[in-house]
Tab-separated table of N, CA and C in Angstrom:
chain	number	residue	atom	x	y	z
A	1	GLY	N	-90.163	-163.274	-29.184
A	1	GLY	CA	-89.411	-163.921	-30.213
A	1	GLY	C	-87.915	-163.803	-29.974
A	2	VAL	N	-87.208	-164.548	-30.760
A	2	VAL	CA	-85.746	-164.565	-30.679
A	2	VAL	C	-85.179	-163.459	-31.563
A	3	CYS	N	-84.289	-162.666	-30.996
A	3	CYS	CA	-83.624	-161.622	-31.786
A	3	CYS	C	-82.446	-162.227	-32.535
A	4	ARG	N	-82.435	-162.057	-33.832
A	4	ARG	CA	-81.323	-162.554	-34.648
A	4	ARG	C	-80.714	-161.374	-35.378
A	5	PRO	N	-79.377	-161.385	-35.515
A	5	PRO	CA	-78.777	-160.308	-36.308
A	5	PRO	C	-79.191	-160.450	-37.770
A	6	PRO	N	-79.253	-159.333	-38.492
A	6	PRO	CA	-79.628	-159.432	-39.909
A	6	PRO	C	-78.593	-160.252	-40.682
A	7	ARG	N	-79.053	-160.923	-41.719
A	7	ARG	CA	-78.126	-161.700	-42.557
A	7	ARG	C	-77.182	-160.736	-43.250
A	8	ASN	N	-75.972	-161.181	-43.436
A	8	ASN	CA	-74.960	-160.341	-44.063
A	8	ASN	C	-74.385	-161.088	-45.255
A	9	PRO	N	-75.015	-160.960	-46.434
A	9	PRO	CA	-74.541	-161.718	-47.593
A	9	PRO	C	-73.080	-161.421	-47.941
A	10	ARG	N	-72.661	-160.165	-47.762
A	10	ARG	CA	-71.271	-159.835	-48.078
A	10	ARG	C	-70.321	-160.547	-47.118
A	11	GLY	N	-70.699	-160.595	-45.824
A	11	GLY	CA	-69.897	-161.304	-44.837
A	11	GLY	C	-69.820	-162.791	-45.137
A	12	GLU	N	-70.938	-163.354	-45.594
A	12	GLU	CA	-70.966	-164.780	-45.941
A	12	GLU	C	-70.089	-165.054	-47.159
A	13	LYS	N	-70.101	-164.148	-48.135
A	13	LYS	CA	-69.240	-164.304	-49.314
A	13	LYS	C	-67.776	-164.227	-48.903
A	14	GLY	N	-67.475	-163.306	-47.992
A	14	GLY	CA	-66.104	-163.178	-47.499
A	14	GLY	C	-65.640	-164.433	-46.798
A	15	LYS	N	-66.516	-165.007	-45.984
A	15	LYS	CA	-66.190	-166.247	-45.271
A	15	LYS	C	-65.966	-167.377	-46.272
A	16	ALA	N	-66.799	-167.456	-47.287
A	16	ALA	CA	-66.643	-168.488	-48.316
A	16	ALA	C	-65.317	-168.306	-49.052
A	17	TRP	N	-64.940	-167.046	-49.321
A	17	TRP	CA	-63.673	-166.769	-50.004
A	17	TRP	C	-62.501	-167.224	-49.149
A	18	VAL	N	-62.553	-166.933	-47.840
A	18	VAL	CA	-61.477	-167.346	-46.937
A	18	VAL	C	-61.400	-168.869	-46.883
A	19	ASP	N	-62.557	-169.540	-46.800
A	19	ASP	CA	-62.561	-171.011	-46.796
A	19	ASP	C	-61.907	-171.556	-48.060
A	20	GLU	N	-62.187	-170.927	-49.192
A	20	GLU	CA	-61.592	-171.327	-50.472
A	20	GLU	C	-60.065	-171.145	-50.438
A	21	GLN	N	-59.619	-170.020	-49.882
A	21	GLN	CA	-58.180	-169.761	-49.783
A	21	GLN	C	-57.499	-170.780	-48.869
A	22	ILE	N	-58.177	-171.143	-47.777
A	22	ILE	CA	-57.631	-172.142	-46.858
A	22	ILE	C	-57.512	-173.479	-47.571
A	23	ASP	N	-58.536	-173.856	-48.341
A	23	ASP	CA	-58.471	-175.099	-49.117
A	23	ASP	C	-57.293	-175.069	-50.086
A	24	THR	N	-57.079	-173.917	-50.718
A	24	THR	CA	-55.978	-173.754	-51.666
A	24	THR	C	-54.630	-173.871	-50.962
A	25	LEU	N	-54.587	-173.530	-49.684
A	25	LEU	CA	-53.362	-173.645	-48.891
A	25	LEU	C	-53.138	-175.074	-48.412
A	26	VAL	N	-54.205	-175.736	-47.974
A	26	VAL	CA	-54.084	-177.084	-47.405
A	26	VAL	C	-53.613	-178.092	-48.464
A	27	GLU	N	-54.076	-177.937	-49.709
A	27	GLU	CA	-53.699	-178.889	-50.770
A	27	GLU	C	-52.188	-179.002	-50.962
A	28	PRO	N	-51.448	-177.879	-51.150
A	28	PRO	CA	-50.001	-178.031	-51.317
A	28	PRO	C	-49.302	-178.554	-50.056
A	29	ILE	N	-49.843	-178.228	-48.876
A	29	ILE	CA	-49.246	-178.776	-47.649
A	29	ILE	C	-49.335	-180.291	-47.695
A	30	GLN	N	-50.491	-180.802	-48.112
A	30	GLN	CA	-50.671	-182.257	-48.175
A	30	GLN	C	-49.787	-182.876	-49.251
A	31	THR	N	-49.432	-182.105	-50.281
A	31	THR	CA	-48.571	-182.607	-51.355
A	31	THR	C	-47.102	-182.591	-50.962
A	32	ILE	N	-46.638	-181.474	-50.375
A	32	ILE	CA	-45.197	-181.342	-50.094
A	32	ILE	C	-44.818	-181.766	-48.689
A	33	GLY	N	-45.814	-181.909	-47.802
A	33	GLY	CA	-45.522	-182.234	-46.408
A	33	GLY	C	-45.316	-183.719	-46.176
A	34	HIS	N	-45.037	-184.055	-44.925
A	34	HIS	CA	-44.871	-185.445	-44.491
A	34	HIS	C	-46.152	-185.868	-43.772
A	35	THR	N	-46.774	-186.956	-44.242
A	35	THR	CA	-48.042	-187.401	-43.661
A	35	THR	C	-47.846	-188.689	-42.874
A	36	ASP	N	-48.421	-188.723	-41.663
A	36	ASP	CA	-48.500	-189.969	-40.911
A	36	ASP	C	-49.983	-190.282	-40.703
A	37	ASP	N	-50.312	-191.089	-39.716
A	37	ASP	CA	-51.706	-191.507	-39.523
A	37	ASP	C	-52.651	-190.364	-39.171
A	38	ASN	N	-52.137	-189.349	-38.473
A	38	ASN	CA	-53.021	-188.322	-37.917
A	38	ASN	C	-52.938	-186.964	-38.581
A	39	ALA	N	-51.800	-186.654	-39.226
A	39	ALA	CA	-51.612	-185.288	-39.698
A	39	ALA	C	-50.536	-185.207	-40.776
A	40	THR	N	-50.537	-184.070	-41.469
A	40	THR	CA	-49.479	-183.736	-42.420
A	40	THR	C	-48.724	-182.548	-41.847
A	41	THR	N	-47.387	-182.608	-41.890
A	41	THR	CA	-46.580	-181.510	-41.364
A	41	THR	C	-45.625	-181.003	-42.436
A	42	VAL	N	-45.342	-179.701	-42.356
A	42	VAL	CA	-44.375	-179.071	-43.252
A	42	VAL	C	-43.791	-177.882	-42.497
A	43	ASP	N	-42.516	-177.566	-42.731
A	43	ASP	CA	-41.983	-176.380	-42.074
A	43	ASP	C	-42.336	-175.142	-42.904
A	44	PHE	N	-42.429	-174.017	-42.226
A	44	PHE	CA	-42.873	-172.769	-42.853
A	44	PHE	C	-41.978	-172.383	-44.031
A	45	GLY	N	-40.672	-172.568	-43.905
A	45	GLY	CA	-39.755	-172.200	-44.980
A	45	GLY	C	-40.063	-172.937	-46.281
A	46	THR	N	-40.292	-174.241	-46.175
A	46	THR	CA	-40.630	-175.059	-47.348
A	46	THR	C	-41.961	-174.615	-47.934
A	47	LEU	N	-42.948	-174.403	-47.060
A	47	LEU	CA	-44.261	-173.971	-47.525
A	47	LEU	C	-44.165	-172.610	-48.203
A	48	PHE	N	-43.435	-171.688	-47.600
A	48	PHE	CA	-43.298	-170.344	-48.159
A	48	PHE	C	-42.711	-170.419	-49.565
A	49	TYR	N	-41.675	-171.244	-49.725
A	49	TYR	CA	-41.022	-171.399	-51.037
A	49	TYR	C	-42.004	-171.933	-52.078
A	50	HIS	N	-42.772	-172.968	-51.720
A	50	HIS	CA	-43.699	-173.601	-52.671
A	50	HIS	C	-44.952	-172.773	-52.905
A	51	TYR	N	-45.396	-172.032	-51.896
A	51	TYR	CA	-46.660	-171.313	-51.972
A	51	TYR	C	-46.501	-169.923	-52.580
A	52	ALA	N	-45.271	-169.436	-52.679
A	52	ALA	CA	-45.017	-168.069	-53.149
A	52	ALA	C	-45.656	-167.802	-54.513
A	53	ASP	N	-45.679	-168.806	-55.381
A	53	ASP	CA	-46.267	-168.639	-56.705
A	53	ASP	C	-47.799	-168.573	-56.652
A	54	VAL	N	-48.390	-169.124	-55.603
A	54	VAL	CA	-49.842	-169.219	-55.503
A	54	VAL	C	-50.449	-167.932	-54.953
A	55	SER	N	-49.854	-167.371	-53.917
A	55	SER	CA	-50.465	-166.213	-53.270
A	55	SER	C	-49.433	-165.433	-52.477
A	56	ASP	N	-49.616	-164.113	-52.461
A	56	ASP	CA	-48.744	-163.287	-51.648
A	56	ASP	C	-49.319	-163.073	-50.253
A	57	SER	N	-50.450	-163.693	-49.959
A	57	SER	CA	-51.102	-163.507	-48.664
A	57	SER	C	-51.009	-164.761	-47.796
A	58	LEU	N	-49.918	-165.519	-47.955
A	58	LEU	CA	-49.751	-166.788	-47.235
A	58	LEU	C	-49.926	-166.613	-45.729
A	59	VAL	N	-49.257	-165.634	-45.138
A	59	VAL	CA	-49.283	-165.465	-43.687
A	59	VAL	C	-50.702	-165.168	-43.200
A	60	GLY	N	-51.428	-164.310	-43.908
A	60	GLY	CA	-52.804	-164.000	-43.523
A	60	GLY	C	-53.710	-165.212	-43.607
A	61	ILE	N	-53.552	-165.997	-44.645
A	61	ILE	CA	-54.372	-167.213	-44.797
A	61	ILE	C	-54.008	-168.227	-43.709
A	62	LEU	N	-52.701	-168.356	-43.389
A	62	LEU	CA	-52.292	-169.255	-42.299
A	62	LEU	C	-52.964	-168.851	-40.986
A	63	MET	N	-52.985	-167.556	-40.709
A	63	MET	CA	-53.585	-167.077	-39.458
A	63	MET	C	-55.082	-167.375	-39.420
A	64	ARG	N	-55.772	-167.164	-40.539
A	64	ARG	CA	-57.212	-167.459	-40.579
A	64	ARG	C	-57.466	-168.959	-40.450
A	65	ALA	N	-56.629	-169.767	-41.114
A	65	ALA	CA	-56.784	-171.227	-41.039
A	65	ALA	C	-56.559	-171.712	-39.609
A	66	LYS	N	-55.589	-171.125	-38.928
A	66	LYS	CA	-55.328	-171.499	-37.533
A	66	LYS	C	-56.513	-171.122	-36.657
A	67	LYS	N	-57.060	-169.934	-36.867
A	67	LYS	CA	-58.202	-169.457	-36.090
A	67	LYS	C	-59.405	-170.390	-36.266
A	68	ARG	N	-59.542	-170.970	-37.464
A	68	ARG	CA	-60.659	-171.886	-37.754
A	68	ARG	C	-60.302	-173.343	-37.466
A	69	HIS	N	-59.145	-173.574	-36.838
A	69	HIS	CA	-58.694	-174.907	-36.433
A	69	HIS	C	-58.524	-175.866	-37.606
A	70	ARG	N	-58.149	-175.325	-38.762
A	70	ARG	CA	-57.865	-176.161	-39.931
A	70	ARG	C	-56.409	-176.614	-39.922
A	71	LEU	N	-55.551	-175.857	-39.214
A	71	LEU	CA	-54.149	-176.226	-39.064
A	71	LEU	C	-53.608	-175.596	-37.792
A	72	TYR	N	-52.410	-176.033	-37.392
A	72	TYR	CA	-51.835	-175.594	-36.122
A	72	TYR	C	-50.355	-175.284	-36.297
A	73	TYR	N	-49.875	-174.279	-35.548
A	73	TYR	CA	-48.449	-173.968	-35.470
A	73	TYR	C	-48.235	-173.091	-34.246
A	74	ASP	N	-46.990	-173.028	-33.777
A	74	ASP	CA	-46.657	-172.191	-32.628
A	74	ASP	C	-46.521	-170.743	-33.063
A	75	GLY	N	-46.984	-169.834	-32.215
A	75	GLY	CA	-46.876	-168.416	-32.507
A	75	GLY	C	-48.128	-167.890	-33.191
A	76	ASP	N	-48.079	-166.603	-33.535
A	76	ASP	CA	-49.218	-165.977	-34.199
A	76	ASP	C	-48.905	-165.704	-35.660
A	77	MET	N	-48.044	-164.740	-35.895
A	77	MET	CA	-47.681	-164.376	-37.262
A	77	MET	C	-46.298	-164.939	-37.579
A	78	LEU	N	-46.159	-165.564	-38.731
A	78	LEU	CA	-44.882	-166.151	-39.135
A	78	LEU	C	-44.179	-165.232	-40.127
A	79	PHE	N	-42.862	-165.165	-40.012
A	79	PHE	CA	-42.062	-164.318	-40.895
A	79	PHE	C	-41.044	-165.155	-41.646
A	80	GLN	N	-40.875	-164.843	-42.947
A	80	GLN	CA	-39.896	-165.548	-43.768
A	80	GLN	C	-38.524	-165.411	-43.128
A	81	SER	N	-37.726	-166.442	-43.229
A	81	SER	CA	-36.382	-166.568	-42.661
A	81	SER	C	-36.439	-166.798	-41.150
A	82	LYS	N	-36.963	-165.859	-40.385
A	82	LYS	CA	-36.993	-165.979	-38.927
A	82	LYS	C	-37.764	-167.225	-38.476
A	83	ASP	N	-38.865	-167.545	-39.152
A	83	ASP	CA	-39.736	-168.644	-38.722
A	83	ASP	C	-39.718	-169.841	-39.682
A	84	ASP	N	-38.699	-169.934	-40.534
A	84	ASP	CA	-38.652	-171.033	-41.514
A	84	ASP	C	-38.707	-172.410	-40.855
A	85	HIS	N	-38.238	-172.513	-39.613
A	85	HIS	CA	-38.191	-173.803	-38.902
A	85	HIS	C	-39.530	-174.202	-38.262
A	86	VAL	N	-40.471	-173.269	-38.186
A	86	VAL	CA	-41.755	-173.541	-37.495
A	86	VAL	C	-42.529	-174.604	-38.264
A	87	ILE	N	-42.997	-175.607	-37.530
A	87	ILE	CA	-43.748	-176.718	-38.149
A	87	ILE	C	-45.235	-176.380	-38.187
A	88	ILE	N	-45.814	-176.542	-39.369
A	88	ILE	CA	-47.253	-176.342	-39.564
A	88	ILE	C	-47.874	-177.732	-39.684
A	89	THR	N	-48.929	-177.973	-38.904
A	89	THR	CA	-49.570	-179.280	-38.851
A	89	THR	C	-51.007	-179.179	-39.343
A	90	VAL	N	-51.351	-180.027	-40.308
A	90	VAL	CA	-52.722	-180.109	-40.819
A	90	VAL	C	-53.283	-181.477	-40.420
A	91	PRO	N	-54.318	-181.503	-39.557
A	91	PRO	CA	-54.921	-182.801	-39.212
A	91	PRO	C	-55.446	-183.478	-40.481
A	92	VAL	N	-55.394	-184.803	-40.508
A	92	VAL	CA	-55.816	-185.559	-41.696
A	92	VAL	C	-57.234	-185.196	-42.105
A	93	ALA	N	-58.114	-184.906	-41.150
A	93	ALA	CA	-59.513	-184.608	-41.450
A	93	ALA	C	-59.727	-183.221	-42.071
A	94	ALA	N	-58.675	-182.370	-42.115
A	94	ALA	CA	-58.853	-181.009	-42.629
A	94	ALA	C	-59.088	-181.035	-44.124
């Protein structure tokens, strides 16, 4: 038979929570960003300013969203002020 790892309901709940947080992040990007045919873009500084009221874990959610290919940006971890110019891109299909 095929060996499968045991199901991990807590891990699945965690993944669902992260997906929910990513959705909560993508919505304001689509609202405040600039959209063309393929993607919506916003610079980190603008996003940080608008998202600050929503969550204090913006950078962590950005990193998870990037890892899941829901959005793209240069670098790994973004820092307020230093990385305000970095463009975050959300494909239209996200």
